[in-house]
PDB file of C-alpha atoms in Angstrom:
ATOM      1  CA  GLN G  27       4.370  29.805  25.287  1.00 49.00           C
ATOM      2  CA  VAL G  28       2.158  27.754  22.995  1.00 49.00           C
ATOM      3  CA  VAL G  29       0.117  29.650  20.291  1.00 50.00           C
ATOM      4  CA  SER G  30      -3.004  28.200  18.864  1.00 48.00           C
ATOM      5  CA  LEU G  31      -3.864  28.966  15.308  1.00 47.00           C
ATOM      6  CA  VAL G  32      -7.305  27.776  14.995  1.00 46.00           C
ATOM      7  CA  GLY G  33      -9.523  30.055  12.892  1.00 45.00           C
ATOM      8  CA  SER G  34     -13.219  30.785  13.239  1.00 39.00           C
ATOM      9  CA  SER G  35     -13.784  28.221  10.509  1.00 42.00           C
ATOM     10  CA  LEU G  36     -13.219  25.503  13.254  1.00 48.00           C
ATOM     11  CA  ALA G  37     -16.553  26.377  14.795  1.00 47.00           C
ATOM     12  CA  ALA G  38     -18.184  25.672  11.509  1.00 42.00           C
ATOM     13  CA  ILE G  39     -16.181  22.572  11.115  1.00 46.00           C
ATOM     14  CA  LYS G  40     -17.348  21.349  14.495  1.00 48.00           C
ATOM     15  CA  LEU G  41     -21.018  22.013  13.588  1.00 44.00           C
ATOM     16  CA  VAL G  42     -20.638  20.217  10.406  1.00 45.00           C
ATOM     17  CA  SER G  43     -18.856  17.452  12.167  1.00 46.00           C
ATOM     18  CA  PHE G  44     -21.654  17.053  14.673  1.00 46.00           C
ATOM     19  CA  HIS G  45     -24.053  17.124  11.813  1.00 43.00           C
ATOM     20  CA  LEU G  46     -22.027  14.497   9.990  1.00 42.00           C
ATOM     21  CA  ALA G  47     -22.425  12.038  12.845  1.00 45.00           C
ATOM     22  CA  SER G  48     -26.120  11.851  12.118  1.00 42.00           C
ATOM     23  CA  ILE G  49     -25.491  11.662   8.271  1.00 38.00           C
ATOM     24  CA  PRO G  50     -22.280   9.520   7.901  1.00 46.00           C
ATOM     25  CA  SER G  51     -22.539   9.231   4.059  1.00 47.00           C
ATOM     26  CA  THR G  52     -22.133  13.007   3.536  1.00 73.00           C
ATOM     27  CA  MET G  53     -18.630  14.605   3.755  1.00 83.00           C
ATOM     28  CA  PRO G  54     -18.539  18.039   5.597  1.00 91.00           C
ATOM     29  CA  THR G  55     -17.694  21.147   3.649  1.00 92.00           C
ATOM     30  CA  ILE G  56     -16.009  24.512   4.532  1.00 92.00           C
ATOM     31  CA  ASP G  57     -17.416  26.620   1.776  1.00 93.00           C
ATOM     32  CA  GLU G  58     -21.142  27.543   1.242  1.00 93.00           C
ATOM     33  CA  LEU G  59     -21.254  25.973  -2.241  1.00 93.00           C
ATOM     34  CA  GLY G  60     -20.196  22.732  -0.735  1.00 92.00           C
ATOM     35  CA  LYS G  61     -17.224  22.215  -3.063  1.00 94.00           C
ATOM     36  CA  VAL G  62     -14.469  22.205  -0.388  1.00 95.00           C
ATOM     37  CA  SER G  63     -15.185  18.936   1.355  1.00 94.00           C
ATOM     38  CA  PHE G  64     -13.059  16.967   3.733  1.00 95.00           C
ATOM     39  CA  SER G  65     -13.292  13.814   5.764  1.00 96.00           C
ATOM     40  CA  VAL G  66     -10.229  14.236   8.038  1.00 97.00           C
ATOM     41  CA  ILE G  67      -9.138  16.829  10.535  1.00 98.00           C
ATOM     42  CA  ALA G  68      -5.542  17.090  11.630  1.00 98.00           C
ATOM     43  CA  ARG G  69      -3.975  18.716  14.622  1.00 98.00           C
ATOM     44  CA  GLU G  70      -0.344  19.962  14.295  1.00 98.00           C
ATOM     45  CA  TRP G  71       2.152  20.574  16.910  1.00 98.00           C
ATOM     46  CA  ARG G  72       5.221  22.459  15.733  1.00 98.00           C
ATOM     47  CA  CYS G  73       8.348  24.213  16.809  1.00 98.00           C
ATOM     48  CA  LYS G  74      11.745  25.462  15.752  1.00 98.00           C
ATOM     49  CA  PHE G  75      14.871  23.660  16.824  1.00 98.00           C
ATOM     50  CA  SER G  76      18.425  25.090  17.197  1.00 98.00           C
ATOM     51  CA  GLU G  77      21.425  23.939  15.140  1.00 97.00           C
ATOM     52  CA  ASP G  78      23.626  24.184  18.185  1.00 96.00           C
ATOM     53  CA  ALA G  79      25.382  21.125  19.558  1.00 94.00           C
ATOM     54  CA  GLY G  80      24.807  18.996  16.424  1.00 94.00           C
ATOM     55  CA  LYS G  81      21.032  19.792  16.416  1.00 97.00           C
ATOM     56  CA  LEU G  82      20.732  18.236  19.898  1.00 98.00           C
ATOM     57  CA  ALA G  83      17.316  20.050  20.423  1.00 98.00           C
ATOM     58  CA  LEU G  84      16.064  18.013  17.438  1.00 98.00           C
ATOM     59  CA  THR G  85      17.344  14.783  18.809  1.00 98.00           C
ATOM     60  CA  LYS G  86      15.639  15.523  22.138  1.00 98.00           C
ATOM     61  CA  ALA G  87      12.302  16.407  20.270  1.00 98.00           C
ATOM     62  CA  GLN G  88      12.474  13.076  18.441  1.00 98.00           C
ATOM     63  CA  GLU G  89      13.030  11.130  21.686  1.00 98.00           C
ATOM     64  CA  LEU G  90      10.113  12.936  23.245  1.00 98.00           C
ATOM     65  CA  LEU G  91       7.951  12.063  20.313  1.00 98.00           C
ATOM     66  CA  GLU G  92       9.056   8.372  20.762  1.00 98.00           C
ATOM     67  CA  LYS G  93       8.161   8.581  24.343  1.00 98.00           C
ATOM     68  CA  TYR G  94       4.524   9.803  23.463  1.00 98.00           C
ATOM     69  CA  GLU G  95       4.136   7.840  20.320  1.00 98.00           C
ATOM     70  CA  SER G  96       2.040   5.130  21.804  1.00 98.00           C
ATOM     71  CA  GLN G  97      -0.313   7.586  23.521  1.00 98.00           C
ATOM     72  CA  ILE G  98      -0.722   9.585  20.300  1.00 98.00           C
ATOM     73  CA  LYS G  99      -1.478   6.586  18.234  1.00 98.00           C
ATOM     74  CA  ALA G 100      -4.018   5.431  20.984  1.00 98.00           C
ATOM     75  CA  VAL G 101      -6.123   8.607  20.194  1.00 97.00           C
ATOM     76  CA  PRO G 102      -9.589   6.969  19.374  1.00 97.00           C
ATOM     77  CA  HIS G 103     -10.006   6.605  15.600  1.00 97.00           C
ATOM     78  CA  VAL G 104      -6.568   7.993  14.763  1.00 98.00           C
ATOM     79  CA  LYS G 105      -5.898   7.720  11.102  1.00 97.00           C
ATOM     80  CA  ASN G 106      -2.330   8.822  10.909  1.00 97.00           C
ATOM     81  CA  VAL G 107       0.652  10.171  12.847  1.00 98.00           C
ATOM     82  CA  GLN G 108       3.396  11.959  10.916  1.00 98.00           C
ATOM     83  CA  ARG G 109       6.678  13.640  11.930  1.00 98.00           C
ATOM     84  CA  ILE G 110       7.941  16.253   9.558  1.00 98.00           C
ATOM     85  CA  VAL G 111      11.438  17.813   9.867  1.00 98.00           C
ATOM     86  CA  CYS G 112      12.780  20.545   7.607  1.00 98.00           C
ATOM     87  CA  GLY G 113      16.504  20.808   8.093  1.00 95.00           C
ATOM     88  CA  GLY G 114      16.587  24.131   6.159  1.00 96.00           C
ATOM     89  CA  CYS G 115      13.796  25.884   8.100  1.00 97.00           C
ATOM     90  CA  LEU G 116      14.642  24.074  11.340  1.00 98.00           C
ATOM     91  CA  ASP G 117      11.063  22.875  11.750  1.00 98.00           C
ATOM     92  CA  PHE G 118       9.854  19.909  13.891  1.00 98.00           C
ATOM     93  CA  LYS G 119       6.229  19.001  13.406  1.00 98.00           C
ATOM     94  CA  VAL G 120       4.033  16.330  14.643  1.00 98.00           C
ATOM     95  CA  ILE G 121       0.607  15.862  12.795  1.00 98.00           C
ATOM     96  CA  THR G 122      -2.074  13.604  14.066  1.00 98.00           C
ATOM     97  CA  SER G 123      -5.198  13.133  11.961  1.00 98.00           C
ATOM     98  CA  VAL G 124      -8.604  11.664  12.790  1.00 98.00           C
ATOM     99  CA  PRO G 125     -11.869  11.253  10.890  1.00 97.00           C
ATOM    100  CA  ALA G 126     -13.918  14.480  10.999  1.00 96.00           C
ATOM    101  CA  VAL G 127     -16.702  12.780  12.970  1.00 96.00           C
ATOM    102  CA  ALA G 128     -14.134  11.715  15.762  1.00 97.00           C
ATOM    103  CA  PHE G 129     -12.527  15.197  16.040  1.00 97.00           C
ATOM    104  CA  PRO G 130     -15.041  16.825  18.472  1.00 97.00           C
ATOM    105  CA  ASP G 131     -14.447  13.933  20.981  1.00 97.00           C
ATOM    106  CA  TRP G 132     -10.627  14.462  20.722  1.00 98.00           C
ATOM    107  CA  GLU G 133     -11.022  18.274  21.042  1.00 98.00           C
ATOM    108  CA  ALA G 134     -13.031  17.834  24.136  1.00 98.00           C
ATOM    109  CA  LYS G 135     -10.165  15.961  25.661  1.00 98.00           C
ATOM    110  CA  LYS G 136      -7.912  19.002  24.794  1.00 98.00           C
ATOM    111  CA  PHE G 137      -6.175  16.873  22.145  1.00 98.00           C
ATOM    112  CA  ALA G 138      -4.580  14.653  24.827  1.00 98.00           C
ATOM    113  CA  PRO G 139      -1.639  14.142  25.198  1.00 98.00           C
ATOM    114  CA  GLU G 140      -1.011  17.581  23.567  1.00 98.00           C
ATOM    115  CA  GLU G 141      -0.569  19.589  26.858  1.00 98.00           C
ATOM    116  CA  GLU G 142       1.937  17.284  28.344  1.00 98.00           C
ATOM    117  CA  PHE G 143       3.870  16.780  25.193  1.00 98.00           C
ATOM    118  CA  LEU G 144       4.107  20.631  24.447  1.00 98.00           C
ATOM    119  CA  GLN G 145       5.050  21.287  28.062  1.00 98.00           C
ATOM    120  CA  GLU G 146       7.932  18.866  27.901  1.00 98.00           C
ATOM    121  CA  LEU G 147       8.884  20.099  24.451  1.00 98.00           C
ATOM    122  CA  ALA G 148       9.157  23.642  25.864  1.00 98.00           C
ATOM    123  CA  GLU G 149      11.669  22.372  28.463  1.00 98.00           C
ATOM    124  CA  ILE G 150      14.206  21.315  25.830  1.00 98.00           C
ATOM    125  CA  ASP G 151      17.097  23.718  25.419  1.00 97.00           C
ATOM    126  CA  GLY G 152      17.067  25.080  21.887  1.00 98.00           C
ATOM    127  CA  ILE G 153      13.291  24.572  21.153  1.00 98.00           C
ATOM    128  CA  THR G 154      11.422  27.775  20.334  1.00 98.00           C
ATOM    129  CA  SER G 155       8.209  28.951  18.624  1.00 98.00           C
ATOM    130  CA  ILE G 156       5.962  26.185  19.757  1.00 98.00           C
ATOM    131  CA  GLU G 157       2.622  26.427  18.069  1.00 98.00           C
ATOM    132  CA  THR G 158      -0.457  24.383  17.296  1.00 98.00           C
ATOM    133  CA  GLN G 159      -2.794  24.406  14.384  1.00 98.00           C
ATOM    134  CA  THR G 160      -5.944  22.552  13.328  1.00 98.00           C
ATOM    135  CA  TYR G 161      -6.816  21.971   9.623  1.00 98.00           C
ATOM    136  CA  THR G 162      -8.710  19.686   7.284  1.00 97.00           C
ATOM    137  CA  LEU G 163      -7.247  17.136   4.956  1.00 95.00           C
ATOM    138  CA  THR G 164      -8.572  15.412   1.951  1.00 92.00           C
ATOM    139  CA  GLU G 165      -6.754  13.181  -0.683  1.00 89.00           C
ATOM    140  CA  MET G 166      -7.162  14.421  -4.212  1.00 89.00           C
TER     141      MET G 166
END
């Protein structure tokens, strides 16, 4: 089962993103005072992997990512695709970031190829706790 951890602030982000399309020189903000700005929105796919069989589930997850890598990188206006692995926590994460103004279009496409990727990820023995999360990014 896939859990989506998108908070109510995403609706505000979408509104700001749509507004941003008409005023491209202004960065959207999350707070009312306009101090928490961002220009990038990221979508994270994450799961836990088992240490069994030499962390075979991790190897299979990596192979799956390689299978979908070109599709993920073909997301319109993609800025970055990152893979994070924590050997201590047994986390496997894929983070795809896009400019805030491009996010609503990707969201409308259900973050393709998210559904297919997560479905195949769930079929790997030793993969558990599959979740998604959307958040903003900014360089400081």
